[in-house]
Amino acid sequence: MYSVVPELLYKILSFFLPCILFFSGASRASLDYAASLTDSQAGYTGLCEAYAGYFPIGAAVYSYELDDPRLEAFILKNFNMITPEWELKQSSYQKRDPADGRELDVWAADTVVPDWQLLQPGDPDYRFRGMDRLAEFALAHGLKIRGHTLIWPVQDVWMLWTDNTKTQLTDKETLFARMDAYIGFIMGKYGGVVDVWDVVNEPFHYNRTWQLKQDTDYYRIAGEAFVTKAFELAAKYADANDVLMVNETFVEGNAAKTDNMFCCVERWRKQGVRIDGIATQGHMGTVSTLPFDPEFRAVDTLAKRCRKLGVKLEYTEIDIKIFEIDRQRTAGAPPDWLETWQIFKYKKFFEALRRNKDVVIGATFWGLDDAHSVITYGENGPKGDWPMLFGRDGLPKQNFFAVCDF
């Protein structure tokens, strides 16, 4: 039943596509950019250049991807903003091996370092090799960097515990002192290259039971005050032009989480907490996300609520997966109707972003192309999906030309 129901659902939904296209004034023919694929072999206008009059276009990048000259050139052609995909999260910071003093390779498959061995600010071995490399790359080429992220409450990190046995949570005062040291250290180190900070990542609940997730250790220690304290400290160490964001996932189509987010941000700002913007990640499905909102009026609604609050809006982790579950993914090509729907969805989504360029400050993809995406690569190797604007060969796909067709 697990596999049969989605397949049956997809077959049913395939009959709705012509209706959705018709009522949106589109057609399969108007979404056919196959001719542009041939033209792109000889060169194409980069994505960030196409959007130069609107907002920065970014991508999540791992530092090791810069080892590939082709990928480096690809990044510079298409993106003027990058997000460290993992290297600015606390779990990336590791110390020297206590046995022989050698530096542990963050990305080595056989490297396993417990969270409690991660270094604390001020330790001479506190390592940021990957993040340093991304920062140097951005500075050398005039790229913006998003600071993702200062506090991610689902991470089990050193500042939460009394000692390395991890048997007792620390108290609120100690947690806040550690947050102060940590946030000051990070923002001091990268303040010259980072100008947008995801101060807190994914704190809000999915339903109306609670406004914030209460099953994290940050919340157990300090309640919602851990969020306001993080923003208070970020404001303390921010540069004059920095933008301080709260970053959340799966906002589209989830009215409860959206309301939780806006209600909290509005309340905190009235209390004097500096929050400059709301970031929604934009992980979407071709079929599952807003299936009956083809014009992406949900983006207009988010933008309207941001204007009312006086904050900016940013999309920070964009991808649109073809399939909803792993077992639907194969090594073959996607069904034509699903590919058309994805082209249509990308086109309409970016139309909505452009409609709201007065409040939208950036659009970042979570990965580079179909070969470098969390949707298409997992613990067991490559998976068959096609969520990005560029194929596994790094060349534009039809959805790229749909996004740039304006």
mmCIF file of N, CA and C in Angstrom, residues 82 84 88 131 135 138-139 143-148 150 186-187 189-198 238-239 241-243:
data_model
loop_
_atom_site.group_PDB
_atom_site.id
_atom_site.type_symbol
_atom_site.label_atom_id
_atom_site.label_comp_id
_atom_site.label_asym_id
_atom_site.label_seq_id
_atom_site.Cartn_x
_atom_site.Cartn_y
_atom_site.Cartn_z
ATOM 1 N N ILE A 82 26.566 32.909 -1.756
ATOM 2 C CA ILE A 82 26.697 31.507 -1.386
ATOM 3 C C ILE A 82 26.335 31.325 0.086
ATOM 4 N N PRO A 84 27.171 28.516 3.187
ATOM 5 C CA PRO A 84 27.866 27.286 3.583
ATOM 6 C C PRO A 84 26.840 26.210 3.924
ATOM 7 N N LEU A 88 29.225 26.161 8.610
ATOM 8 C CA LEU A 88 29.025 27.147 9.670
ATOM 9 C C LEU A 88 28.066 26.628 10.738
ATOM 10 N N MET A 131 34.977 26.710 6.359
ATOM 11 C CA MET A 131 34.340 28.021 6.312
ATOM 12 C C MET A 131 35.342 29.099 5.907
ATOM 13 N N ALA A 135 34.910 31.682 2.816
ATOM 14 C CA ALA A 135 35.012 33.123 3.032
ATOM 15 C C ALA A 135 36.062 33.735 2.118
ATOM 16 N N ALA A 138 34.702 33.864 -1.433
ATOM 17 C CA ALA A 138 33.716 34.932 -1.597
ATOM 18 C C ALA A 138 34.395 36.301 -1.672
ATOM 19 N N LEU A 139 35.338 36.539 -0.791
ATOM 20 C CA LEU A 139 36.043 37.819 -0.790
ATOM 21 C C LEU A 139 36.810 38.030 -2.093
ATOM 22 N N LEU A 143 31.529 37.924 -3.837
ATOM 23 C CA LEU A 143 30.251 37.270 -3.575
ATOM 24 C C LEU A 143 29.753 37.613 -2.176
ATOM 25 N N LYS A 144 28.436 37.606 -2.020
ATOM 26 C CA LYS A 144 27.844 37.705 -0.692
ATOM 27 C C LYS A 144 27.876 36.326 -0.033
ATOM 28 N N ILE A 145 27.889 36.316 1.294
ATOM 29 C CA ILE A 145 27.782 35.059 2.041
ATOM 30 C C ILE A 145 26.659 35.187 3.045
ATOM 31 N N ARG A 146 25.837 34.117 3.121
ATOM 32 C CA ARG A 146 24.807 34.034 4.162
ATOM 33 C C ARG A 146 25.383 33.259 5.336
ATOM 34 N N GLY A 147 25.217 33.771 6.534
ATOM 35 C CA GLY A 147 25.712 33.107 7.731
ATOM 36 C C GLY A 147 24.709 32.099 8.245
ATOM 37 N N HIS A 148 24.841 30.863 7.802
ATOM 38 C CA HIS A 148 23.881 29.802 8.140
ATOM 39 C C HIS A 148 24.601 28.715 8.942
ATOM 40 N N LEU A 150 23.688 30.473 13.222
ATOM 41 C CA LEU A 150 24.272 30.645 14.544
ATOM 42 C C LEU A 150 23.718 29.638 15.548
ATOM 43 N N ILE A 186 31.903 33.924 16.445
ATOM 44 C CA ILE A 186 31.572 33.660 15.039
ATOM 45 C C ILE A 186 31.377 34.961 14.265
ATOM 46 N N MET A 187 30.593 35.871 14.810
ATOM 47 C CA MET A 187 30.303 37.114 14.084
ATOM 48 C C MET A 187 31.536 37.995 14.011
ATOM 49 N N LYS A 189 34.591 36.803 13.737
ATOM 50 C CA LYS A 189 35.494 36.177 12.770
ATOM 51 C C LYS A 189 35.041 36.404 11.329
ATOM 52 N N TYR A 190 33.724 36.358 11.078
ATOM 53 C CA TYR A 190 33.234 36.413 9.704
ATOM 54 C C TYR A 190 32.389 37.648 9.391
ATOM 55 N N GLY A 191 32.356 38.605 10.305
ATOM 56 C CA GLY A 191 31.547 39.799 10.086
ATOM 57 C C GLY A 191 31.943 40.585 8.852
ATOM 58 N N GLY A 192 33.188 40.440 8.409
ATOM 59 C CA GLY A 192 33.635 41.187 7.239
ATOM 60 C C GLY A 192 33.158 40.615 5.923
ATOM 61 N N VAL A 193 32.674 39.378 5.925
ATOM 62 C CA VAL A 193 32.247 38.752 4.679
ATOM 63 C C VAL A 193 30.772 38.343 4.708
ATOM 64 N N VAL A 194 30.232 38.076 5.888
ATOM 65 C CA VAL A 194 28.813 37.710 6.018
ATOM 66 C C VAL A 194 27.993 38.960 6.292
ATOM 67 N N ASP A 195 26.915 39.149 5.536
ATOM 68 C CA ASP A 195 26.067 40.313 5.793
ATOM 69 C C ASP A 195 24.615 39.944 6.061
ATOM 70 N N VAL A 196 24.281 38.660 5.928
ATOM 71 C CA VAL A 196 22.956 38.172 6.305
ATOM 72 C C VAL A 196 23.164 36.958 7.203
ATOM 73 N N TRP A 197 22.553 36.978 8.387
ATOM 74 C CA TRP A 197 22.736 35.905 9.359
ATOM 75 C C TRP A 197 21.420 35.190 9.636
ATOM 76 N N ASP A 198 21.433 33.860 9.519
ATOM 77 C CA ASP A 198 20.331 33.059 10.054
ATOM 78 C C ASP A 198 20.618 32.880 11.544
ATOM 79 N N ALA A 238 26.560 42.543 15.581
ATOM 80 C CA ALA A 238 26.343 42.745 14.151
ATOM 81 C C ALA A 238 27.019 44.007 13.648
ATOM 82 N N ASP A 239 27.428 43.978 12.389
ATOM 83 C CA ASP A 239 27.870 45.187 11.709
ATOM 84 C C ASP A 239 26.650 46.040 11.377
ATOM 85 N N ASN A 241 25.279 47.171 8.706
ATOM 86 C CA ASN A 241 24.391 46.820 7.595
ATOM 87 C C ASN A 241 23.983 45.354 7.586
ATOM 88 N N ASP A 242 24.287 44.612 8.632
ATOM 89 C CA ASP A 242 23.898 43.205 8.679
ATOM 90 C C ASP A 242 22.385 43.046 8.740
ATOM 91 N N VAL A 243 21.892 41.928 8.206
ATOM 92 C CA VAL A 243 20.481 41.582 8.273
ATOM 93 C C VAL A 243 20.348 40.332 9.137
#
